[in-house]
Coordinates of C-alpha atoms in Angstrom, one line a residue:
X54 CA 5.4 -27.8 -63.4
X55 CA 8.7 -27.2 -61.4
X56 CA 10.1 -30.6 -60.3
X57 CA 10.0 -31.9 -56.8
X58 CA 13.8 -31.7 -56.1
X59 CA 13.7 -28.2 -56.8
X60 CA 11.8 -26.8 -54.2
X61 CA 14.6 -27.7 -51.7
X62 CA 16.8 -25.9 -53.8
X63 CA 14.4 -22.9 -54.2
X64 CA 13.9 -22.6 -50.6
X65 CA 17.7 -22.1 -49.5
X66 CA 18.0 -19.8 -52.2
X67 CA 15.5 -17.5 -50.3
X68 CA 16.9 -15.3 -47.8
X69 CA 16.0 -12.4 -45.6
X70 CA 17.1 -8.6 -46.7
X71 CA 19.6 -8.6 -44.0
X72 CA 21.2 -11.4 -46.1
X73 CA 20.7 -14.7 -43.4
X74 CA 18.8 -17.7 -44.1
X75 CA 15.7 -18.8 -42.6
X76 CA 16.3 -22.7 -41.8
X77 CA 12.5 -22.8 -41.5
X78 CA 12.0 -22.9 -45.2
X79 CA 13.8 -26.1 -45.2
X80 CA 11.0 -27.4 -43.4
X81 CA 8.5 -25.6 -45.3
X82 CA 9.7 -26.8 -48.9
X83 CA 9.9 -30.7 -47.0
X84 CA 6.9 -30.3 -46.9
X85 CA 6.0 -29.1 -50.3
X86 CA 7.9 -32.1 -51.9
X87 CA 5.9 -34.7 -49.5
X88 CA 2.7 -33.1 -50.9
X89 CA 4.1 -33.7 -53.9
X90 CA 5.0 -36.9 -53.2
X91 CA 1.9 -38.1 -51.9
X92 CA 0.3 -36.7 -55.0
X93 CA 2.5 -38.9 -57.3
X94 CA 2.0 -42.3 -55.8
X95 CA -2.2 -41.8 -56.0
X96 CA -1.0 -40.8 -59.8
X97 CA 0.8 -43.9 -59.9
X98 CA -2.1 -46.0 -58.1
X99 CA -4.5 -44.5 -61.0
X100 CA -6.8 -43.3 -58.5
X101 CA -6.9 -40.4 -60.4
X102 CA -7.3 -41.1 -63.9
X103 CA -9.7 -38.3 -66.2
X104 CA -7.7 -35.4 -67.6
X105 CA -10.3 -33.4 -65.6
X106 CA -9.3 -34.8 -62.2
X107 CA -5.8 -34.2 -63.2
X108 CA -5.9 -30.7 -64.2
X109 CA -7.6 -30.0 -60.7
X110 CA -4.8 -31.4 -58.8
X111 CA -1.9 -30.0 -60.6
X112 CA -3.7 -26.3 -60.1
X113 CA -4.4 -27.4 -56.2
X114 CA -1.0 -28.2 -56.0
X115 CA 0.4 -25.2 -57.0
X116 CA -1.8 -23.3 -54.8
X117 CA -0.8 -24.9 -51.9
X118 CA 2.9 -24.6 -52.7
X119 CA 2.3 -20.9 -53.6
X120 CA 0.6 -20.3 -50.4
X121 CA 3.2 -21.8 -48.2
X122 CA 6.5 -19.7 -49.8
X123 CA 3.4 -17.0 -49.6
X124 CA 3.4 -17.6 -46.1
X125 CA 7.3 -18.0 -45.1
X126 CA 7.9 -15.5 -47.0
X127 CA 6.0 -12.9 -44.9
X128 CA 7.1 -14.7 -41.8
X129 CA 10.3 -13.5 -43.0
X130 CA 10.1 -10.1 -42.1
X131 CA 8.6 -11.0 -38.8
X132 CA 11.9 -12.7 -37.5
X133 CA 15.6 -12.0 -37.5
X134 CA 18.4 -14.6 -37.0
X135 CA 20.4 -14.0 -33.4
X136 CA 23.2 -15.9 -32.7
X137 CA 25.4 -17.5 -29.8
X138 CA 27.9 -20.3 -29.1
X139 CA 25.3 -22.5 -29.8
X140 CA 24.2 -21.3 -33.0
X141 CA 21.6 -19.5 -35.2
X142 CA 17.9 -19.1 -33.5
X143 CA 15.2 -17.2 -34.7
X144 CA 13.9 -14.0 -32.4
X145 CA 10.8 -11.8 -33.2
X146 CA 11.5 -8.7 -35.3
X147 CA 10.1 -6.4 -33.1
X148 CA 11.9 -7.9 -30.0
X149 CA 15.1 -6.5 -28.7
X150 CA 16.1 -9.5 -26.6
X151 CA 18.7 -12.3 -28.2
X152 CA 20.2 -15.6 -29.2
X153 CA 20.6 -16.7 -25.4
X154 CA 16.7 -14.9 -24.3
X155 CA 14.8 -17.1 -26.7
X156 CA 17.1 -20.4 -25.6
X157 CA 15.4 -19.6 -21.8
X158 CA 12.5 -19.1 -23.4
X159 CA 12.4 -22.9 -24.7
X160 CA 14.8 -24.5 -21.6
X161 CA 12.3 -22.5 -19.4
X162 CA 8.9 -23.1 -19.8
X163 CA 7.7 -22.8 -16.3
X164 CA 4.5 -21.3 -15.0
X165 CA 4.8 -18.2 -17.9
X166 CA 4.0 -15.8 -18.0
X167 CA 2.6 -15.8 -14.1
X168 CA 6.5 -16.0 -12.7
X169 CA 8.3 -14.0 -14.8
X170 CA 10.9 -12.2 -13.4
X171 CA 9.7 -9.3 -10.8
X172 CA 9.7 -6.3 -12.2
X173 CA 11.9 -4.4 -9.9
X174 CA 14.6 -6.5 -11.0
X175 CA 14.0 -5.5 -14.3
X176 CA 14.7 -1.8 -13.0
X177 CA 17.2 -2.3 -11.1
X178 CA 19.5 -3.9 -14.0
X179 CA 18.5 -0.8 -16.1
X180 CA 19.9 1.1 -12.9
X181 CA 22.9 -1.3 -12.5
X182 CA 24.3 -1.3 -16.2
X183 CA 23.6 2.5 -16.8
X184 CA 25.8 2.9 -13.8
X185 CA 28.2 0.0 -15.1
X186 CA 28.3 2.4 -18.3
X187 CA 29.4 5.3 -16.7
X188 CA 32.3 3.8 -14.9
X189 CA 33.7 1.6 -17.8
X190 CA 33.4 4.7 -19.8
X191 CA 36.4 6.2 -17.6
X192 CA 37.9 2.6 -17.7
X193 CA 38.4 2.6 -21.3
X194 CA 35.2 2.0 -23.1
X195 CA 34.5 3.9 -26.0
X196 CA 31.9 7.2 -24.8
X197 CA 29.6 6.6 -27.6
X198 CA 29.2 3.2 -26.9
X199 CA 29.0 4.0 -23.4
X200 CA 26.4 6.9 -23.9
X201 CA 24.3 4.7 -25.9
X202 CA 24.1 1.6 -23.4
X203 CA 23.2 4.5 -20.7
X204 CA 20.6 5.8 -23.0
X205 CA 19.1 2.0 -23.3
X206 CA 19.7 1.1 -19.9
X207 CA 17.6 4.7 -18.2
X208 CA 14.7 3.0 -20.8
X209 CA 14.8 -0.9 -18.6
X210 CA 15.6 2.0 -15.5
X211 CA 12.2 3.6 -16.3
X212 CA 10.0 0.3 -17.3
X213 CA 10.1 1.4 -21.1
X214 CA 11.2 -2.0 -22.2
X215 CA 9.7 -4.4 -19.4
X216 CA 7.9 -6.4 -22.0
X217 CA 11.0 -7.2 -23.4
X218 CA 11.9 -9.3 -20.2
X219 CA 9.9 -12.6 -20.6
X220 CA 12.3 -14.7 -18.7
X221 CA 10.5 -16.2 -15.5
X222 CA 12.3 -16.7 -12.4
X223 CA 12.6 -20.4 -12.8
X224 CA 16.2 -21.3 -14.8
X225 CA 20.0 -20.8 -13.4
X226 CA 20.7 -20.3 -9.7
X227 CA 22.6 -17.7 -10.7
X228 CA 20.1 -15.4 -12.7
X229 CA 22.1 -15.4 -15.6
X230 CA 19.8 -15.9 -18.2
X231 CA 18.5 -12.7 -16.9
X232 CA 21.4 -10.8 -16.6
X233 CA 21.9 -11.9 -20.7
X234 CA 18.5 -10.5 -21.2
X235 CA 19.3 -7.4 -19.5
X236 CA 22.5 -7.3 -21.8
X237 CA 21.0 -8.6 -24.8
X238 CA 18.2 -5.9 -24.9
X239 CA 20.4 -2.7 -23.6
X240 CA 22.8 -4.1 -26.6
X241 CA 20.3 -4.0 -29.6
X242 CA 18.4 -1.0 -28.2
X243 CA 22.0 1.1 -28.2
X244 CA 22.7 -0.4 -31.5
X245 CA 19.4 0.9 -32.6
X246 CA 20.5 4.3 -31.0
X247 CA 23.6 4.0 -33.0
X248 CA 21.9 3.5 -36.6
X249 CA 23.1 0.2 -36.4
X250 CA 21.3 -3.5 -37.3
X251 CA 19.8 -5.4 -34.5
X252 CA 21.2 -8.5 -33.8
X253 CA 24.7 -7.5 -35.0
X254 CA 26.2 -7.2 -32.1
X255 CA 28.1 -4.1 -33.9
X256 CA 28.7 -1.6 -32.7
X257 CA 27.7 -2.5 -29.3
X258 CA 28.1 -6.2 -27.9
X259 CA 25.9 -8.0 -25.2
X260 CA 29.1 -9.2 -23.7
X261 CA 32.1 -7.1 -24.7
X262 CA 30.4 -3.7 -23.9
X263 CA 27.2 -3.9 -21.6
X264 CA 28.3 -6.8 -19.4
X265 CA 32.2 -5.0 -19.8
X266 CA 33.7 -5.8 -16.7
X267 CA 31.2 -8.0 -14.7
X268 CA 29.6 -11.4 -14.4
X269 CA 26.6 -12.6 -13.8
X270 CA 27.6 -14.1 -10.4
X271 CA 27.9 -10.7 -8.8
X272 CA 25.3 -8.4 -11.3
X273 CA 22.6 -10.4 -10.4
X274 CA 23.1 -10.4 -6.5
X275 CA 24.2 -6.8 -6.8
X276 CA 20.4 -6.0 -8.5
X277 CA 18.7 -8.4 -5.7
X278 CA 20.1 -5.6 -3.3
X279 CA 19.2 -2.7 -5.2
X280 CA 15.8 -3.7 -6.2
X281 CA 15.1 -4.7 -2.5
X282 CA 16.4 -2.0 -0.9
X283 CA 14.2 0.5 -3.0
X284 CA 10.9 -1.2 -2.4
X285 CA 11.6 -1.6 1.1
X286 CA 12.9 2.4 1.3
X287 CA 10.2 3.9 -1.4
X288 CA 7.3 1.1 -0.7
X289 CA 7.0 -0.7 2.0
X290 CA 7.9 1.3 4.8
X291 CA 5.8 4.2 3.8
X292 CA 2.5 2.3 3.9
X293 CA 4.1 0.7 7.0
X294 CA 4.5 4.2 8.3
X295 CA 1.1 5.4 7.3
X296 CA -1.1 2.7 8.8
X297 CA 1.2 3.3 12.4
X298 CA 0.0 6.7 11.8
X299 CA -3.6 5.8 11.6
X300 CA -3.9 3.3 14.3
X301 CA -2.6 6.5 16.3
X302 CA -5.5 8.7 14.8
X303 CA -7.7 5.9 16.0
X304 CA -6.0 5.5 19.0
X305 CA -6.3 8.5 19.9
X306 CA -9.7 9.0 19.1
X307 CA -10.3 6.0 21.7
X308 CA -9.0 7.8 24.5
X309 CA -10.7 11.1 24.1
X310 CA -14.1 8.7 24.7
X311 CA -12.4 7.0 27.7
X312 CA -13.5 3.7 27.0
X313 CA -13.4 1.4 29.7
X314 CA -13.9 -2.6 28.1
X315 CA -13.0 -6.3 30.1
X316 CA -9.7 -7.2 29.1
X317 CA -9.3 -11.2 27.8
X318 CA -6.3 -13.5 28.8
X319 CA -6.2 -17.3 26.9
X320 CA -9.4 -15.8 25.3
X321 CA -11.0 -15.3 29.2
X322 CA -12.5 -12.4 30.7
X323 CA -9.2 -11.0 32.5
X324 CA -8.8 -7.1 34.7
X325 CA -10.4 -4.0 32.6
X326 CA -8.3 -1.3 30.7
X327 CA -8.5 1.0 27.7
X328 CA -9.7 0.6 24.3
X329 CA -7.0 2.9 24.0
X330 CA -4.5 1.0 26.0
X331 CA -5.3 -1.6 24.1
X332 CA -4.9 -0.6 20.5
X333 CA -0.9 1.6 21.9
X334 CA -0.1 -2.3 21.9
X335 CA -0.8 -2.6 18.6
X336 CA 1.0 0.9 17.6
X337 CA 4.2 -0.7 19.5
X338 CA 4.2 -3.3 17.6
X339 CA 4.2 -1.3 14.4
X340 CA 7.2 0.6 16.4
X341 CA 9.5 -2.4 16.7
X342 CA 8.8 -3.6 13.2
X343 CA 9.4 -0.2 11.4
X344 CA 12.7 -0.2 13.7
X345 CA 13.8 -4.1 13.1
X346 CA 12.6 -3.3 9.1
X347 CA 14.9 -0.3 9.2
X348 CA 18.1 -2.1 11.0
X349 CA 18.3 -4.7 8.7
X350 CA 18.7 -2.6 5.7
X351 CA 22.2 -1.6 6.4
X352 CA 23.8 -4.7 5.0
X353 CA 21.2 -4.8 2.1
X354 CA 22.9 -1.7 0.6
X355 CA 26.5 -3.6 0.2
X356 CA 27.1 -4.4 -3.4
X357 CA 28.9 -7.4 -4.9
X358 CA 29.5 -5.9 -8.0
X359 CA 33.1 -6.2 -8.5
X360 CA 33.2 -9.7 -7.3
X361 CA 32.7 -11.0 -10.8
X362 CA 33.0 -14.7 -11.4
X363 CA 34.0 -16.2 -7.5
X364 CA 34.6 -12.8 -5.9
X365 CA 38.3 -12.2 -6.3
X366 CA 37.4 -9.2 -9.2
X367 CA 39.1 -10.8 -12.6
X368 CA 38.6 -8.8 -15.4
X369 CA 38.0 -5.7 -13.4
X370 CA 40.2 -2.5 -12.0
X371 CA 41.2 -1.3 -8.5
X372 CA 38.4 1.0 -7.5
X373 CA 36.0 -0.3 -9.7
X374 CA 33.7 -2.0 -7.3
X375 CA 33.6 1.5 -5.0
X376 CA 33.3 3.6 -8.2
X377 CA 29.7 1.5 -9.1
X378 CA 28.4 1.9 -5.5
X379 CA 29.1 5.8 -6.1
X380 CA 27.2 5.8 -9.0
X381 CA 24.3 4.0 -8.4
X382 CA 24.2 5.7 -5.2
X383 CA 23.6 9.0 -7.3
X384 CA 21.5 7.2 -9.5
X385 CA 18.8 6.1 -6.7
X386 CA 19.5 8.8 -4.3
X387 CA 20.0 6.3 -2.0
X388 CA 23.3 5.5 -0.4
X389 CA 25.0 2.3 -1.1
X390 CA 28.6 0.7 -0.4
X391 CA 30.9 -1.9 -2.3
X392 CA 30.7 -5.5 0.1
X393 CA 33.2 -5.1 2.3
X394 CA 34.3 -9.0 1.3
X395 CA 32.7 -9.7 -2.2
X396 CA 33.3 -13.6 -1.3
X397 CA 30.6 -13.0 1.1
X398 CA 28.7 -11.4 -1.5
X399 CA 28.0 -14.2 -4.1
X400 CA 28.2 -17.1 -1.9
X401 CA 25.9 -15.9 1.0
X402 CA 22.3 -14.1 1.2
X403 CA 22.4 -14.3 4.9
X404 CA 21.5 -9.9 4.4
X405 CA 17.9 -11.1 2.7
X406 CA 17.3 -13.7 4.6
X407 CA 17.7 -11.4 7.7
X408 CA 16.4 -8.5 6.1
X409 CA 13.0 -11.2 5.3
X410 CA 12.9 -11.9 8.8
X411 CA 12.2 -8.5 9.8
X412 CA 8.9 -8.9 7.1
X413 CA 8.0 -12.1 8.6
X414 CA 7.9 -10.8 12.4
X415 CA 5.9 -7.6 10.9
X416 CA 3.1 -10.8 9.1
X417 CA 3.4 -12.6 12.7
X418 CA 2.5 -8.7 14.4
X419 CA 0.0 -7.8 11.7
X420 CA -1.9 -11.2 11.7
X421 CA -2.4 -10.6 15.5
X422 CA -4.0 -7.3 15.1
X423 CA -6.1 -8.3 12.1
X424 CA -6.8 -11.3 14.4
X425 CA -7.9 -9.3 17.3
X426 CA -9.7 -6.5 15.6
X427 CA -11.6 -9.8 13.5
X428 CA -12.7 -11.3 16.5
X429 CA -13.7 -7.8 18.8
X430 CA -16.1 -7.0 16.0
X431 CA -17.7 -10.4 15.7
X432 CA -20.9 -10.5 15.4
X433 CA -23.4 -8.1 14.9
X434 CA -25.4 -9.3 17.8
X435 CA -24.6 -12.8 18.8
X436 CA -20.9 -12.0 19.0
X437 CA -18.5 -9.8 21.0
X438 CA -19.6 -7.1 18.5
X439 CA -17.5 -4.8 20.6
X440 CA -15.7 -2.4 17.7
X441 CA -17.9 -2.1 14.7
X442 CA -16.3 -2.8 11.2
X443 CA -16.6 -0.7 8.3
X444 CA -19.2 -2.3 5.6
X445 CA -17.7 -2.6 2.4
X446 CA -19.4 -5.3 0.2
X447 CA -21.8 -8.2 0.4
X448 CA -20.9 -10.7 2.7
X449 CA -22.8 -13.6 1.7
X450 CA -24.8 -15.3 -2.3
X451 CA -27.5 -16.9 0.5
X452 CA -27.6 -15.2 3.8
X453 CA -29.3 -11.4 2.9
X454 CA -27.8 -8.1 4.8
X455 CA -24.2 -10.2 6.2
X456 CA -20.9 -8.8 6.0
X457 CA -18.1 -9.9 6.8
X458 CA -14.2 -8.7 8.3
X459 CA -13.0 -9.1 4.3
X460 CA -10.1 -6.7 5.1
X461 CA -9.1 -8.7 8.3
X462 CA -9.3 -12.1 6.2
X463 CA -7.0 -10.9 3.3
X464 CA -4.5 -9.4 5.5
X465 CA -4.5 -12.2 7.7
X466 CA -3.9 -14.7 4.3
X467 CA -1.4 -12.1 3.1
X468 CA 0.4 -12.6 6.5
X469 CA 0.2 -16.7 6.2
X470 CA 1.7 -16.3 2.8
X471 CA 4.6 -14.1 3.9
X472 CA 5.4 -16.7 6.0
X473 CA 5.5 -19.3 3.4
X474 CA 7.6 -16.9 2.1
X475 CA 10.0 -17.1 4.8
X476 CA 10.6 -20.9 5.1
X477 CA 11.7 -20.9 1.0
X478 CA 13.9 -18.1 1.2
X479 CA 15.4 -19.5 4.3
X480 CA 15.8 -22.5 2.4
X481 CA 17.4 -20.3 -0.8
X482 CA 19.9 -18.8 1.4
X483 CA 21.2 -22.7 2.8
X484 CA 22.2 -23.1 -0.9
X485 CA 25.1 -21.4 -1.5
X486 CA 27.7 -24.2 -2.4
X487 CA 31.7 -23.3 -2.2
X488 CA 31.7 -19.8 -3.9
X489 CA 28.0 -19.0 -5.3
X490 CA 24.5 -19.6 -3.8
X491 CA 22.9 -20.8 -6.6
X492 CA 18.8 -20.2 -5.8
X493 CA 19.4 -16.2 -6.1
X494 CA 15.8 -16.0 -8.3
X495 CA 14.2 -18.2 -5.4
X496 CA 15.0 -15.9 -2.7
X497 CA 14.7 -12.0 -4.2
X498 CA 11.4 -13.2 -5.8
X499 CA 9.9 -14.5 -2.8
X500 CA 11.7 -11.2 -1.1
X501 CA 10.0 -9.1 -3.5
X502 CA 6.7 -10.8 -3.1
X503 CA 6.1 -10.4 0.3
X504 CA 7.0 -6.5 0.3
X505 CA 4.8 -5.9 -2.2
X506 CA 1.7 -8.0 -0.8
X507 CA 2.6 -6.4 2.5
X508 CA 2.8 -2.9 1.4
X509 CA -0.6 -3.4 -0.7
X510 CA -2.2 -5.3 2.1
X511 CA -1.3 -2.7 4.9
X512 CA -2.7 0.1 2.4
X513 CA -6.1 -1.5 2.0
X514 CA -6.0 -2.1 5.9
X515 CA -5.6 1.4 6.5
X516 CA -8.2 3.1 3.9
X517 CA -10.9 0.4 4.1
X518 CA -10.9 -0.7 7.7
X519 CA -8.3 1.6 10.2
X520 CA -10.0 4.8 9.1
X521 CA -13.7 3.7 9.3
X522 CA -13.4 1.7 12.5
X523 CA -15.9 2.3 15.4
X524 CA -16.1 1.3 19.0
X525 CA -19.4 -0.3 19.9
X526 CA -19.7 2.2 23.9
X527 CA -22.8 0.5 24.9
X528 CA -22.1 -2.9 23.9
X529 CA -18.6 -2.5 25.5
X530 CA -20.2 -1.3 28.7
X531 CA -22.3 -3.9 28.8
X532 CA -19.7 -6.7 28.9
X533 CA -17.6 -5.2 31.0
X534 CA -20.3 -4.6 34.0
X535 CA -20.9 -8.9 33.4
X536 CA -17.4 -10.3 33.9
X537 CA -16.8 -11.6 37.0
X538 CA -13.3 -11.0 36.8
X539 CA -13.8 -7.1 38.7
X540 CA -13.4 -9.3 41.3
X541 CA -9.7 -9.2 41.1
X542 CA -10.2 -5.6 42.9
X543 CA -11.4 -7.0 45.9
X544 CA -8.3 -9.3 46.9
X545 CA -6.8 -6.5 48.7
X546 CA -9.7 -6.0 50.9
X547 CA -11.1 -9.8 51.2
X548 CA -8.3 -11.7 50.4
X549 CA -7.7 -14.1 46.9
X550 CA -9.7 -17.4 48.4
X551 CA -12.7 -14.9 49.7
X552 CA -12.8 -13.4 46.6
X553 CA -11.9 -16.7 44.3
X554 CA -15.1 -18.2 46.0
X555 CA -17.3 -14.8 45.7
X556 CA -16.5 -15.3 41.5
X557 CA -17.4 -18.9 41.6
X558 CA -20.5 -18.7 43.7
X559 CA -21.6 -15.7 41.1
X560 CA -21.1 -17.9 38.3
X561 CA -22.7 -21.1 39.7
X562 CA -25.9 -19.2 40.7
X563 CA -26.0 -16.6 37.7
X564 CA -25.8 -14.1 40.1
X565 CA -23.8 -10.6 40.1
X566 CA -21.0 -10.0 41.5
X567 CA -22.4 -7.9 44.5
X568 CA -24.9 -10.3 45.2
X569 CA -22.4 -13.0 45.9
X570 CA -20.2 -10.6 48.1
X571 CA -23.4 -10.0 50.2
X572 CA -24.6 -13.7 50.0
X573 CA -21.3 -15.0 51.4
X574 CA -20.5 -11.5 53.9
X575 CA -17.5 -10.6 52.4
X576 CA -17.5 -7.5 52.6
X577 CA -20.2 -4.4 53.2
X578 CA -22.1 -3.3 50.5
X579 CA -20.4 0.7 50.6
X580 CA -17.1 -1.3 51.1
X581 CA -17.6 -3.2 47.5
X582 CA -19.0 0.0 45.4
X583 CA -15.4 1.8 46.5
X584 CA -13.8 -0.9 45.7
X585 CA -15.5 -2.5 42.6
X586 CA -14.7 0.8 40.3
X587 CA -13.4 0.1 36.3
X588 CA -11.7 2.8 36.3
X589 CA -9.5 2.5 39.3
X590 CA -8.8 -0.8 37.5
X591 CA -6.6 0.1 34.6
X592 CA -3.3 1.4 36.2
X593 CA -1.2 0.9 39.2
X594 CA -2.3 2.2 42.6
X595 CA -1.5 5.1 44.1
X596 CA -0.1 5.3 47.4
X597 CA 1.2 7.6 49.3

């Protein structure tokens, strides 16, 4: 049998093809020699004393020794060794990330994988390097390094990697433990291009070659612009768009009816007008956001890149911030422009926060007319039950044949969240101490989140509410010929105290409103049906 003090010995000896050790088998053949230790002292105790008994546990102790090198030895070739200015760690063979990856991986184990990093951040560093590629390229970088990193970056571009970003958005205020994934993975993959062996960091280095002329203090906030400006230009504002478009159709569909209905002040019966009328104040509220959406995007397409560490460009060349802008201009098909003042750039998000605010007065507009269109179709019959809401599941486990406004309800919750939203990127963008704000992650998450649960959320409005939506004529008509506020019409004729006390002798007696003008001689009866008309009620007078 092979002595105990050998098995340490054996295990260093063991290496990997790629010729590194694995400082796991260390451990492993620890704990081979306690087994083998404890073993020894129930010899000694003479616990185990037949010839049988002994036999058995020599052969069960070579098993389980066999099985563990057995063991490490296959978990060799599912791990290579990475390496930073820390030291040796161990990364998954078949992962393209690095030494500084898996450290964020261990530092940051917060909420994974349910906050991981969104993934149009992910694309937009694919976008950013491959552009940072192409301009280093004509800055001295060698063109097949260059052309690989492109070639690995348009893969993170185009989502071909994105399980190869693990990191959540919880770690530096700076994103740079991102921005070393991003590096990290576009460096293996090109060496991987090249022929080369992962984890090398030959031919093509995370830091010398992808991250060549940059830092993390203005690649990170230069990707929080890019990847918000594309799913507010490609995302958001389409669906925005669409459901203006549809409330229109509706709109529009409204008026050719001419529905007259009782309009409703502090949630009182108020003067008549239009279904229509009333839904063109929802359309211009869908107008001002699209507008306020659209202005604030301007300053979201300044980069910082260029800025690098505090904003004063070390390590960079004259032209190289405009020559980036350029590129990932032609890249996006968007246009973008270097930040006029790159100071501004790292240190300030005061472009998202504003940018947020235009999303967060959108939730305030788009929780009113869920709100309103909630309440109008309340009901079926005991409620206002005026607009009739499209039926699309279940609405109850114990009351049979209810639904419910579901559409209203998650748009409305979508809406409460975006405003959440606000308050902690409003908070992010306070924190920018001296030259860097340092809860970047904080606020283009949060950014991200609301545009995307708008966008979704606006989209299911539109397809499984907007487009099915129905106005209730009878029902409407009903109402409007009960409210005692078509009294309002008479104050011309009568006077406001006459007709204040013609309303509140109606409402007292549960009478109608022309049997209280008649009961108090207010006014002839001809007099009032000229007078008491809807639909002389819903625009201004006209005199000559």
């Amino acid at each position: 049998m092979m002595h105990r003090s050998a098995y340490p010995r054996l295990a260093s000896k063991i290496k990997l093809s790629s010729g590194v050790k694995i400082s796991r088998f260390a451990t492993l053949s620890a704990s081979c020699a306690s087994k083998f230790s404890t073993w020894q002292v129930v010899r000694r105790q003479n616990l185990l004393r037949t010839p049988s008994i002994l036999a058995m546990q020599n052969s069960q102790l070579n098993y389980v020794i066999s099985s563990q090198f057995h063991t490490a030895s296959r978990k060799m070739d599912e791990y290579r060794v990475e390496s930073d200015a820390f030291g040796e760690v161990q990364v998954r063979s078949d992962r393209y990330w690095g030494a500084q990856t898996e450290r964020s991986l261990e530092n940051f184990k917060i909420n994974q994988p349910q906050d991981r990093m969104p993934t149009p951040i992910i694309k937009a560093f694919g976008i950013l390097k491959g552009a940072a590629a192409t301009v280093n390229i004509q800055y001295g970088l060698d063109p097949k390094i260059g052309e690989a990193i492109q070639e690995a970056a348009k893969e993170v571009a185009d989502l071909k990697l994105i399980d190869h970003f693990p990191l959540v958005v919880w770690q530096t205020g700076s994103g740079t433990q991102s921005n070393m994934n991003a590096n990290e993975v576009i460096s293996n993959r090109a060496i991987e291009i090249l022929g080369g062996k992962m984890g090398s960091k030959k031919p093509v280095h995370p830091n010398d070659h992808v991250n060549m002329s940059a830092s993390s203090n203005d690649t990170f906030p230069t990707v929080m612009h890019i990847a918000a400006t594309l799913e507010l230009e490609n995302e958001l504002l389409p669906a925005l768009k669409s459901l203006r478009k549809a409330l229109q159709a509706k709109t529009d569909e409204f008026e050719a009816q001419k529905i007259i209905k009782i309009g409703r002040t502090h949630l009182q019966d108020a003067t008549p007008l239009t279904l229509a009328q009333e839904f063109s104040g929802y359309i211009a509220q869908l107008d001002f956001a699209i507008t306020r959406v659209e202005n604030s995007m301007p300053d979201l397409r300044l980069l910082a890149q260029g800025g690098t560490a505090v904003g004063t460009g070390i390590n960079t060349f004259k032209g190289f911030d405009e020559a980036i802008a350029t590129e990932v201009s032609k890249m996006t098909g968007l246009k973008f422009k270097t930040a006029p003042n790159k100071f501004e750039a790292l240190a300030a998000h005061d472009a998202l926060v504003e940018a947020h605010g235009s999303l967060n007065t959108l939730a305030i507009s788009l929780f009113k007319i869920a709100q309103d269109i909630r309440y109008l179709g309340s009901g079926p019959r005991c409620g206002l039950g005026e607009l009739s809401l499209p039926e699309n599941e279940p609405g109850s486990s114990i009351m049979p044949g209810k639904v419910n406004p579901t559409q209203c309800e998650a748009l409305t919750m979508v809406c409460a969240q975006v405003i959440g939203n606000q308050t902690a990127i409003t908070v992010g963008g306070m924190n920018g101490q001296f030259e860097l704000n340092v809860f970047k992650p904080l606020i283009i998450r949060n950014f991200l989140h609301s545009t995307r649960i708008l966008t979704d959320s606006m989209r299911s409005f539109e397809k499984n509410l907007v487009i099915g939506l129905k106005a209730n004529v009878d029902k409407i008509a009903s109402i409007l010929q009960e409210s005692l506020m078509l009294v309002t019409c008479l104050n011309p004729k009568i006077g406001y105290d006459m007709a204040s006390k013609v309303a509140k002798n109606a409402h007292k007696k549960g009478i109608t409103l022309k049997e209280s003008a008649m009961e108090l001689n207010a006014l002839s009866e001809d007099d009032f049906h000229k007078l008491v008309r809807p639909e002389l009620m819903i625009g201004p007078a006209n005199y000559k």
